[in-house]
Coordinates of C-alpha atoms in Angstrom, one line a residue:
X1019 CA 53.3 41.4 28.8
X1020 CA 56.3 40.9 26.3
X1021 CA 60.0 40.9 26.0
X1022 CA 62.1 44.0 27.0
X1023 CA 62.1 47.3 25.3
X1024 CA 58.6 46.5 22.9
X1025 CA 56.5 49.5 24.3
X1026 CA 54.4 47.6 26.6
X1027 CA 55.1 51.1 29.1
X1028 CA 54.5 53.2 26.4
X1029 CA 51.0 51.8 25.1
X1030 CA 50.1 51.6 28.5
X1031 CA 50.5 55.4 29.0
X1032 CA 49.1 56.2 25.9
X1033 CA 46.3 54.6 26.6
X1034 CA 45.4 55.7 29.8
X1035 CA 46.9 59.3 30.2
X1036 CA 47.7 60.2 26.3
X1037 CA 51.3 60.8 26.4
X1038 CA 54.0 59.0 25.4
X1039 CA 58.3 59.5 26.4
X1040 CA 60.6 58.6 24.1
X1041 CA 63.2 58.0 26.7
X1042 CA 63.2 54.1 27.6
X1043 CA 63.0 53.9 31.4
X1044 CA 63.4 49.8 32.6
X1045 CA 60.2 48.9 34.1
X1046 CA 60.2 46.9 37.4
X1047 CA 55.9 46.8 37.9
X1048 CA 53.8 49.4 37.8
X1049 CA 50.3 49.1 38.8
X1050 CA 47.9 51.5 36.8
X1051 CA 44.5 52.5 37.3
X1052 CA 41.8 53.6 34.8
X1053 CA 38.1 54.8 35.2
X1054 CA 35.6 54.7 32.0
X1055 CA 32.5 55.0 31.5
X1056 CA 31.5 52.7 28.3
X1057 CA 27.6 53.1 27.0
X1058 CA 26.7 54.5 30.6
X1059 CA 28.4 51.7 32.7
X1060 CA 31.1 52.7 34.7
X1061 CA 34.1 50.2 34.1
X1062 CA 37.1 50.1 36.2
X1063 CA 40.3 48.8 34.7
X1064 CA 43.5 48.0 36.6
X1065 CA 46.5 47.3 34.3
X1066 CA 49.9 45.9 35.8
X1067 CA 52.7 46.9 33.5
X1068 CA 55.4 43.9 34.0
X1069 CA 58.8 44.1 33.4
X1070 CA 60.1 42.3 30.4
X1071 CA 63.5 41.4 32.1
X1072 CA 61.7 37.9 33.4
X1073 CA 64.6 36.8 35.5
X1074 CA 62.4 35.0 38.1
X1075 CA 60.1 32.6 36.3
X1076 CA 58.1 32.9 39.7
X1077 CA 57.0 36.1 38.8
X1078 CA 55.9 35.7 35.4
X1079 CA 53.6 32.7 36.5
X1080 CA 52.4 34.9 39.6
X1081 CA 51.3 37.8 37.1
X1082 CA 49.4 35.0 34.5
X1083 CA 47.4 33.4 37.4
X1084 CA 46.5 36.5 38.7
X1085 CA 45.4 38.1 35.3
X1086 CA 42.0 38.4 34.3
X1087 CA 43.2 39.5 30.3
X1088 CA 46.1 39.6 28.5
X1089 CA 47.6 42.0 25.8
X1090 CA 50.9 40.9 24.7
X1091 CA 53.3 43.1 23.0
X1092 CA 56.0 42.4 20.3
X1093 CA 58.4 44.3 18.3
X1094 CA 57.5 44.1 14.6
X1095 CA 61.3 44.9 13.9
X1096 CA 62.6 42.2 16.6
X1097 CA 61.6 38.4 15.5
X1098 CA 62.7 37.3 19.0
X1099 CA 59.9 39.5 20.8
X1100 CA 57.4 37.3 18.6
X1101 CA 58.6 34.2 19.6
X1102 CA 58.6 35.8 23.2
X1103 CA 54.9 36.2 23.1
X1104 CA 53.9 32.8 21.2
X1105 CA 55.9 31.3 24.2
X1106 CA 53.9 33.7 26.8
X1107 CA 50.7 32.9 24.7
X1108 CA 51.2 29.0 25.4
X1109 CA 51.9 29.3 28.9
X1110 CA 48.9 31.8 29.4
X1111 CA 47.0 29.0 27.9
X1112 CA 48.6 26.1 30.1
X1113 CA 47.7 27.7 33.2
X1114 CA 44.4 29.9 32.5
X1115 CA 42.9 27.9 29.9
X1116 CA 40.5 30.2 27.9
X1117 CA 41.3 33.9 28.6
X1118 CA 41.0 37.0 26.7
X1119 CA 44.5 37.7 25.0
X1120 CA 45.3 40.2 22.6
X1121 CA 48.2 40.3 20.7
X1122 CA 49.9 43.7 19.3
X1123 CA 52.5 44.3 16.8
X1124 CA 54.4 47.6 18.2
X1125 CA 56.8 49.9 16.7
X1126 CA 55.4 50.0 13.4
X1127 CA 56.5 53.6 13.0
X1128 CA 59.9 52.4 12.9
X1129 CA 59.1 49.7 10.4
X1130 CA 61.9 50.8 7.3
X1131 CA 60.1 48.5 4.6
X1132 CA 56.6 47.1 3.6
X1133 CA 58.2 43.6 3.4
X1134 CA 58.7 43.9 7.2
X1135 CA 55.6 44.9 7.6
X1136 CA 54.2 41.9 5.8
X1137 CA 56.7 39.5 7.6
X1138 CA 54.9 41.1 11.0
X1139 CA 51.5 40.1 9.2
X1140 CA 52.6 36.5 8.7
X1141 CA 53.8 35.9 11.7
X1142 CA 50.7 36.5 13.6
X1143 CA 48.5 34.3 11.2
X1144 CA 51.4 31.6 12.4
X1145 CA 50.4 32.3 16.3
X1146 CA 46.7 31.1 15.8

């Protein structure tokens, strides 16, 4: 989950299909399925790629209620997307209690200065 255009779909496609498409396409909602063998154990992973456009707060609430774990994504070049992650994290905790959450700073390859990377690290520390 995360704001629009932070790269949620790109991360999913790279992880599951080892592909990357640089052209932006707005996601409405897409379900992805992955089968993995981890140390001889067969795991099935269902990933819901959510829209970053939260016109309907009830949909966001439904995503949170139905999720077993969350990956929250922000764009390291856009501090507003980090604020969105903070709000999502708070909403998840208030709705679900203790649940696995991973926070991902994306688009690090587009950072122009080391200073921006440092600010991103500071933001992440402030989250926890």
